[in-house]
Each structure stands twice: as structure tokens, then as C-alpha cells.
mmCIF file of C-alpha atoms in Angstrom:
data_model
loop_
_atom_site.group_PDB
_atom_site.id
_atom_site.type_symbol
_atom_site.label_atom_id
_atom_site.label_comp_id
_atom_site.label_asym_id
_atom_site.label_seq_id
_atom_site.Cartn_x
_atom_site.Cartn_y
_atom_site.Cartn_z
ATOM 1 C CA MET A 1 -9.265 1.903 20.833
ATOM 2 C CA ASN A 2 -12.894 2.159 19.796
ATOM 3 C CA GLY A 3 -15.732 0.230 18.201
ATOM 4 C CA ASN A 4 -19.304 0.668 17.024
ATOM 5 C CA SER A 5 -21.131 -1.932 19.130
ATOM 6 C CA GLY A 6 -21.051 0.041 22.379
ATOM 7 C CA CYS A 7 -18.722 -2.511 23.985
ATOM 8 C CA LYS A 8 -15.906 -1.190 26.130
ATOM 9 C CA LEU A 9 -12.390 -1.843 24.796
ATOM 10 C CA GLU A 10 -9.317 -1.580 27.024
ATOM 11 C CA LEU A 11 -5.652 -2.341 26.466
ATOM 12 C CA ILE A 12 -4.340 -3.812 29.713
ATOM 13 C CA LYS A 13 -0.679 -4.889 29.853
ATOM 14 C CA GLY A 14 -0.635 -5.781 26.180
ATOM 15 C CA VAL A 15 -3.978 -7.599 26.286
ATOM 16 C CA VAL A 16 -7.256 -6.306 24.841
ATOM 17 C CA ARG A 17 -10.309 -6.640 27.076
ATOM 18 C CA LYS A 18 -13.737 -6.336 25.464
ATOM 19 C CA THR A 19 -16.659 -5.834 27.867
ATOM 20 C CA SER A 20 -20.376 -5.964 27.136
ATOM 21 C CA PRO A 21 -22.179 -2.587 27.371
ATOM 22 C CA SER A 22 -25.194 -4.128 29.160
ATOM 23 C CA THR A 23 -26.579 -7.359 30.594
ATOM 24 C CA GLU A 24 -28.958 -7.495 27.614
ATOM 25 C CA TYR A 25 -25.948 -7.579 25.265
ATOM 26 C CA ASN A 26 -24.220 -10.365 27.238
ATOM 27 C CA PRO A 27 -25.636 -13.277 25.175
ATOM 28 C CA ARG A 28 -24.587 -11.582 21.959
ATOM 29 C CA LEU A 29 -21.031 -10.992 23.134
ATOM 30 C CA LEU A 30 -20.841 -14.634 24.224
ATOM 31 C CA LYS A 31 -21.834 -15.720 20.707
ATOM 32 C CA GLN A 32 -19.197 -13.421 19.233
ATOM 33 C CA VAL A 33 -16.347 -14.723 21.386
ATOM 34 C CA GLU A 34 -17.391 -18.324 20.695
ATOM 35 C CA LYS A 35 -17.463 -17.564 16.986
ATOM 36 C CA GLN A 36 -14.025 -15.955 17.099
ATOM 37 C CA ASP A 37 -12.586 -18.871 19.067
ATOM 38 C CA ALA A 38 -14.057 -21.445 16.654
ATOM 39 C CA PHE A 39 -13.001 -19.656 13.449
ATOM 40 C CA LYS A 40 -10.403 -21.665 11.551
ATOM 41 C CA HIS A 41 -8.853 -20.773 8.202
ATOM 42 C CA PRO A 42 -5.409 -21.664 6.795
ATOM 43 C CA GLU A 43 -4.775 -18.107 5.523
ATOM 44 C CA ILE A 44 -6.857 -15.875 7.802
ATOM 45 C CA PHE A 45 -6.098 -15.472 11.502
ATOM 46 C CA THR A 46 -7.814 -14.093 14.600
ATOM 47 C CA PRO A 47 -6.495 -12.735 17.908
ATOM 48 C CA LYS A 48 -5.949 -15.505 20.462
ATOM 49 C CA ILE A 49 -8.474 -15.559 23.289
ATOM 50 C CA TYR A 50 -6.862 -15.792 26.726
ATOM 51 C CA ASP A 51 -9.724 -15.549 29.204
ATOM 52 C CA MET A 52 -13.400 -14.718 29.609
ATOM 53 C CA GLY A 53 -15.775 -14.134 32.484
ATOM 54 C CA LYS A 54 -18.051 -11.575 34.138
ATOM 55 C CA THR A 55 -17.379 -8.349 35.990
ATOM 56 C CA CYS A 56 -20.248 -6.461 37.675
ATOM 57 C CA GLY A 57 -22.640 -8.719 35.772
ATOM 58 C CA LEU A 58 -21.146 -7.865 32.377
ATOM 59 C CA VAL A 59 -19.494 -10.461 30.146
ATOM 60 C CA TYR A 60 -15.907 -9.734 29.112
ATOM 61 C CA PHE A 61 -13.138 -11.547 27.292
ATOM 62 C CA ASP A 62 -9.397 -10.969 26.983
ATOM 63 C CA MET A 63 -7.577 -11.451 23.687
ATOM 64 C CA GLU A 64 -4.288 -10.906 21.935
ATOM 65 C CA TYR A 65 -3.507 -7.344 20.827
ATOM 66 C CA ILE A 66 -2.743 -7.176 17.104
ATOM 67 C CA SER A 67 -0.696 -4.097 16.238
ATOM 68 C CA GLY A 68 -1.634 -3.986 12.564
ATOM 69 C CA GLN A 69 -2.927 -1.661 9.890
ATOM 70 C CA SER A 70 -6.619 -1.780 8.982
ATOM 71 C CA LEU A 71 -7.617 -2.521 5.407
ATOM 72 C CA TYR A 72 -9.114 0.985 5.411
ATOM 73 C CA HIS A 73 -5.595 2.455 5.626
ATOM 74 C CA PHE A 74 -3.884 -0.337 3.684
ATOM 75 C CA CYS A 75 -5.993 0.432 0.593
ATOM 76 C CA LYS A 76 -4.798 4.036 0.617
ATOM 77 C CA THR A 77 -1.100 3.228 0.518
ATOM 78 C CA ASN A 78 -0.750 -0.076 -1.375
ATOM 79 C CA THR A 79 -1.239 -1.389 -4.887
ATOM 80 C CA PHE A 80 -4.255 -3.442 -5.857
ATOM 81 C CA LYS A 81 -1.968 -6.411 -6.480
ATOM 82 C CA SER A 82 -1.016 -6.423 -2.791
ATOM 83 C CA ILE A 83 -4.647 -6.025 -1.746
ATOM 84 C CA GLU A 84 -5.826 -8.770 -4.087
ATOM 85 C CA ARG A 85 -3.306 -11.220 -2.658
ATOM 86 C CA LEU A 86 -4.487 -10.509 0.886
ATOM 87 C CA LEU A 87 -8.201 -10.748 0.081
ATOM 88 C CA HIS A 88 -7.929 -13.804 -2.146
ATOM 89 C CA PRO A 89 -8.888 -16.211 0.701
ATOM 90 C CA PHE A 90 -12.322 -14.542 0.796
ATOM 91 C CA THR A 91 -12.924 -15.485 -2.856
ATOM 92 C CA THR A 92 -12.192 -19.200 -2.594
ATOM 93 C CA SER A 93 -15.300 -21.325 -2.261
ATOM 94 C CA LYS A 94 -14.762 -24.903 -1.096
ATOM 95 C CA TYR A 95 -18.019 -25.029 0.800
ATOM 96 C CA SER A 96 -21.197 -27.003 0.155
ATOM 97 C CA ASN A 97 -24.232 -25.002 -0.958
ATOM 98 C CA LYS A 98 -27.425 -24.850 1.049
ATOM 99 C CA SER A 99 -30.827 -23.261 0.580
ATOM 100 C CA CYS A 100 -31.048 -20.297 2.986
ATOM 101 C CA LYS A 101 -34.491 -19.195 1.848
ATOM 102 C CA LYS A 102 -36.072 -19.414 5.305
ATOM 103 C CA GLU A 103 -33.245 -17.585 7.112
ATOM 104 C CA ILE A 104 -33.025 -14.791 4.516
ATOM 105 C CA ARG A 105 -36.794 -14.296 4.362
ATOM 106 C CA ASN A 106 -37.053 -14.164 8.150
ATOM 107 C CA LYS A 107 -34.293 -11.567 8.286
ATOM 108 C CA CYS A 108 -35.846 -9.427 5.545
ATOM 109 C CA GLU A 109 -39.273 -9.555 7.229
ATOM 110 C CA SER A 110 -37.686 -8.015 10.330
ATOM 111 C CA LEU A 111 -36.360 -5.043 8.313
ATOM 112 C CA ALA A 112 -38.826 -2.155 8.045
ATOM 113 C CA GLY A 113 -39.516 -1.177 4.441
ATOM 114 C CA PHE A 114 -37.555 -4.007 2.830
ATOM 115 C CA PRO A 115 -38.977 -4.848 -0.645
ATOM 116 C CA MET A 116 -39.893 -8.491 0.030
ATOM 117 C CA GLU A 117 -41.065 -9.063 -3.553
ATOM 118 C CA ILE A 118 -37.478 -8.856 -4.773
ATOM 119 C CA LEU A 119 -36.670 -12.185 -3.078
ATOM 120 C CA ASP A 120 -38.849 -14.031 -5.600
ATOM 121 C CA TYR A 121 -36.180 -13.374 -8.233
ATOM 122 C CA PHE A 122 -33.381 -15.098 -6.301
ATOM 123 C CA ASP A 123 -32.419 -18.719 -5.718
ATOM 124 C CA LEU A 124 -31.307 -17.896 -2.127
ATOM 125 C CA THR A 125 -28.808 -20.760 -2.145
ATOM 126 C CA LEU A 126 -25.521 -19.851 -0.455
ATOM 127 C CA PRO A 127 -22.237 -21.565 0.351
ATOM 128 C CA THR A 128 -22.181 -22.396 4.053
ATOM 129 C CA GLY A 129 -19.129 -22.324 6.289
ATOM 130 C CA SER A 130 -16.929 -20.122 8.469
ATOM 131 C CA CYS A 131 -18.103 -16.524 8.489
ATOM 132 C CA HIS A 132 -16.865 -13.426 10.307
ATOM 133 C CA GLY A 133 -20.228 -11.655 10.076
ATOM 134 C CA ASP A 134 -18.979 -8.062 9.857
ATOM 135 C CA ALA A 135 -15.975 -8.064 7.509
ATOM 136 C CA THR A 136 -15.753 -4.320 6.995
ATOM 137 C CA PHE A 137 -12.406 -2.743 6.092
ATOM 138 C CA GLU A 138 -12.006 -1.555 9.690
ATOM 139 C CA ASN A 139 -12.332 -5.106 11.038
ATOM 140 C CA ILE A 140 -9.629 -6.509 8.757
ATOM 141 C CA LEU A 141 -6.093 -5.945 10.050
ATOM 142 C CA ILE A 142 -2.821 -6.560 8.215
ATOM 143 C CA LYS A 143 0.340 -7.314 10.160
ATOM 144 C CA ASN A 144 3.522 -8.556 8.455
ATOM 145 C CA ASP A 145 1.540 -9.415 5.303
ATOM 146 C CA THR A 146 -0.826 -11.570 7.353
ATOM 147 C CA MET A 147 -4.554 -10.889 7.637
ATOM 148 C CA TYR A 148 -6.363 -10.886 10.988
ATOM 149 C CA LEU A 149 -10.091 -10.512 11.626
ATOM 150 C CA ILE A 150 -11.413 -8.683 14.696
ATOM 151 C CA ASP A 151 -14.872 -7.836 16.090
ATOM 152 C CA PHE A 152 -16.783 -10.932 14.996
ATOM 153 C CA LEU A 153 -20.562 -10.625 14.716
ATOM 154 C CA ASP A 154 -23.316 -13.226 14.925
ATOM 155 C CA SER A 155 -25.223 -13.482 11.643
ATOM 156 C CA TYR A 156 -28.646 -14.647 10.443
ATOM 157 C CA VAL A 157 -26.849 -17.171 8.219
ATOM 158 C CA GLU A 158 -23.289 -18.483 8.354
ATOM 159 C CA SER A 159 -21.919 -18.068 4.845
ATOM 160 C CA PRO A 160 -18.755 -16.711 3.198
ATOM 161 C CA SER A 161 -21.131 -14.683 1.025
ATOM 162 C CA ILE A 162 -22.071 -12.619 4.076
ATOM 163 C CA ASP A 163 -18.420 -11.606 4.445
ATOM 164 C CA GLN A 164 -18.137 -10.829 0.732
ATOM 165 C CA SER A 165 -21.203 -8.565 0.900
ATOM 166 C CA LYS A 166 -19.733 -6.735 3.917
ATOM 167 C CA ILE A 167 -16.528 -6.132 1.963
ATOM 168 C CA MET A 168 -18.736 -4.749 -0.840
ATOM 169 C CA GLN A 169 -20.357 -2.399 1.674
ATOM 170 C CA ASP A 170 -16.967 -0.678 1.636
ATOM 171 C CA SER A 171 -15.837 -1.342 -1.948
ATOM 172 C CA PHE A 172 -19.154 -0.530 -3.665
ATOM 173 C CA CYS A 173 -20.757 1.869 -1.191
ATOM 174 C CA GLY A 174 -17.645 3.254 0.502
ATOM 175 C CA TRP A 175 -19.033 2.848 4.039
ATOM 176 C CA SER A 176 -15.707 3.233 5.870
ATOM 177 C CA TYR A 177 -14.751 6.179 3.630
ATOM 178 C CA ARG A 178 -18.054 8.051 3.880
ATOM 179 C CA HIS A 179 -16.425 10.848 5.919
ATOM 180 C CA SER A 180 -13.154 10.835 3.990
ATOM 181 C CA ARG A 181 -12.215 13.098 1.095
ATOM 182 C CA ASN A 182 -9.315 10.855 0.166
ATOM 183 C CA LYS A 183 -10.836 7.647 -1.224
ATOM 184 C CA PRO A 184 -8.718 5.016 -3.014
ATOM 185 C CA LEU A 185 -11.267 4.830 -5.828
ATOM 186 C CA HIS A 186 -9.254 2.630 -8.195
ATOM 187 C CA ASN A 187 -8.599 0.041 -5.501
ATOM 188 C CA LEU A 188 -12.235 0.099 -4.370
ATOM 189 C CA VAL A 189 -13.492 -0.556 -7.906
ATOM 190 C CA MET A 190 -11.045 -3.421 -8.374
ATOM 191 C CA ILE A 191 -11.914 -4.960 -4.992
ATOM 192 C CA ASN A 192 -15.596 -4.807 -5.836
ATOM 193 C CA GLU A 193 -14.986 -6.688 -9.072
ATOM 194 C CA MET A 194 -13.490 -9.510 -7.003
ATOM 195 C CA PHE A 195 -16.697 -10.051 -5.051
ATOM 196 C CA GLU A 196 -19.666 -8.712 -6.976
ATOM 197 C CA SER A 197 -22.460 -11.092 -7.893
ATOM 198 C CA ARG A 198 -26.207 -10.690 -7.992
ATOM 199 C CA ILE A 199 -26.731 -12.604 -4.736
ATOM 200 C CA ASN A 200 -24.012 -10.570 -3.005
ATOM 201 C CA TYR A 201 -25.750 -7.358 -4.061
ATOM 202 C CA LEU A 202 -28.916 -8.699 -2.425
ATOM 203 C CA LEU A 203 -27.018 -9.438 0.794
ATOM 204 C CA LEU A 204 -25.520 -5.945 0.593
ATOM 205 C CA LEU A 205 -29.032 -4.515 0.291
ATOM 206 C CA ILE A 206 -29.996 -6.420 3.452
ATOM 207 C CA ASN A 207 -26.912 -4.946 5.193
ATOM 208 C CA LEU A 208 -28.026 -1.419 4.321
ATOM 209 C CA TYR A 209 -31.590 -1.922 5.546
ATOM 210 C CA ARG A 210 -30.208 -3.462 8.729
ATOM 211 C CA ILE A 211 -28.323 -0.273 9.697
ATOM 212 C CA ILE A 212 -31.206 2.133 8.989
ATOM 213 C CA PRO A 213 -32.524 2.024 12.601
ATOM 214 C CA TYR A 214 -29.090 3.095 13.867
ATOM 215 C CA SER A 215 -29.150 6.144 11.587
ATOM 216 C CA LEU A 216 -32.624 7.583 12.143
ATOM 217 C CA ASN A 217 -31.259 10.442 14.286
ATOM 218 C CA ASN A 218 -28.392 11.109 11.892
ATOM 219 C CA THR A 219 -29.709 12.918 8.820
ATOM 220 C CA GLU A 220 -26.417 12.763 6.928
ATOM 221 C CA GLN A 221 -25.909 9.045 7.510
ATOM 222 C CA ASN A 222 -29.527 8.202 6.747
ATOM 223 C CA SER A 223 -29.245 10.118 3.467
ATOM 224 C CA TRP A 224 -26.086 8.154 2.650
ATOM 225 C CA ILE A 225 -27.900 4.856 3.275
ATOM 226 C CA GLN A 226 -30.923 5.795 1.132
ATOM 227 C CA LYS A 227 -28.649 6.886 -1.727
ATOM 228 C CA ASN A 228 -26.785 3.580 -1.641
ATOM 229 C CA ILE A 229 -29.973 1.528 -1.403
ATOM 230 C CA LYS A 230 -30.984 3.043 -4.749
ATOM 231 C CA LYS A 231 -27.506 2.369 -6.117
ATOM 232 C CA VAL A 232 -27.636 -1.298 -5.106
ATOM 233 C CA MET A 233 -31.202 -1.722 -6.401
ATOM 234 C CA THR A 234 -29.990 -0.496 -9.787
ATOM 235 C CA GLU A 235 -27.320 -3.218 -9.853
ATOM 236 C CA ILE A 236 -29.854 -5.878 -8.871
ATOM 237 C CA SER A 237 -32.237 -4.757 -11.610
#
């Protein structure tokens, strides 16, 4: 078991324990477990949370182990029709809209090099409601034709559009497949058509700028990000 946040993941007697990597990360992990516990959707599920606490000053929580296949693998071996049926809940919008101008501008101002002038060409109104925060293909599991979300992430705005843009980070940019020679290109194109919109491309651009600091010492990954920033900017234009 592994992740990208630096948190420690252990499988103990059929239960997954996730432990904060540092005391500084404790508040963030607390937000994530609260978000996972509060998430409610009639067609999307999350692992049950059994317990939480501290060990050696580090926050941890125990949750149900889901023995499923990630969407990363599912896309390689299944038809788009099957994928579309699973992802359909992400496309439904029964939420009220809200101006998120302040939250989006604040986030963009914190991102080095972000082209702030581009925001003037957007309404910045988003549907608000339950949001995973990091809905990459690797955080979406399929078990018995049921979808589960893992590794929730706190977000600068709670909106289904954030999740759609994270899915596009894989479908449009191919984030999870960046090291793979075997990409399910047809399925990726079709998935992207489910979610693409001008505002979602903007949120995708924000996603890419957000991960730049984590790639400064990785020339290959930084090059990948810069290439996809240009690609997304072309779509926005």
C-alpha cells in the first residue's frame, strides 16, 4: 500500500491505518478524515471509518479495507460504456450555484507564476456540494460494480467541479499514465468529453500549477507539467 501525501499506510488485521507523517500535517489529516466521514452520496461510497486517535503525537485513523480495482486499471480492461456508467454520478448536478470568485482568486494568488489576468474572463460561479478533493483515477476504486473513493483531500472550495477537473487531470493530461506506455487513449478521450467545460479547464490549470512545487527537483515531471499547462491554456483560449 502506498500514497503520495507522505502518510503512512498499514494493513492491520484487515483494517487500513493511515498515520500523519508529521505533527504539522496533523490538522490536515483531521480535515481529511472528517471530510471522508461526512461524505454522503447515493451512488458513490467511501471506506467506513472505525477509529481515530494519536500515536507518538501523530494523528491516525482506521478504516475499512476495500479490495477493489483502481480506475487506472479499470480503464485499461473495460469498455467505455462500463466506465461511463460508473462515472455518471460525477456528472449529475443537483447543487445550488455560488460565486467562488474570492476563494479561486486567493488560491491562484498563492500559486507562483499563475496568469491572474485569465480570471477576468471567467464567471467563477460553481456548483457547491460534496467534494472528494483529489478524484484522480488512482483514488477511485471499483469493487463489484460499485465505486469507492479513497484518500480525500481538503480543497480551497467545495464543489463537484473540483472533482471533475481532477478526473480531467487524468483523462486530458494523462497524469496517472505519465509513466505508462500502455494508455487507454480511446477511453481517456471519451471520459474527457463527459467532463470538459471551460471552467473545468481553468480548475485543471489551477491543479497543474498547484503541483509545480512538488516537481521542482524532478526534471521529467516538471517538463510534463509545463507541457500540459500549455495544452490546457490552448483549450481555454
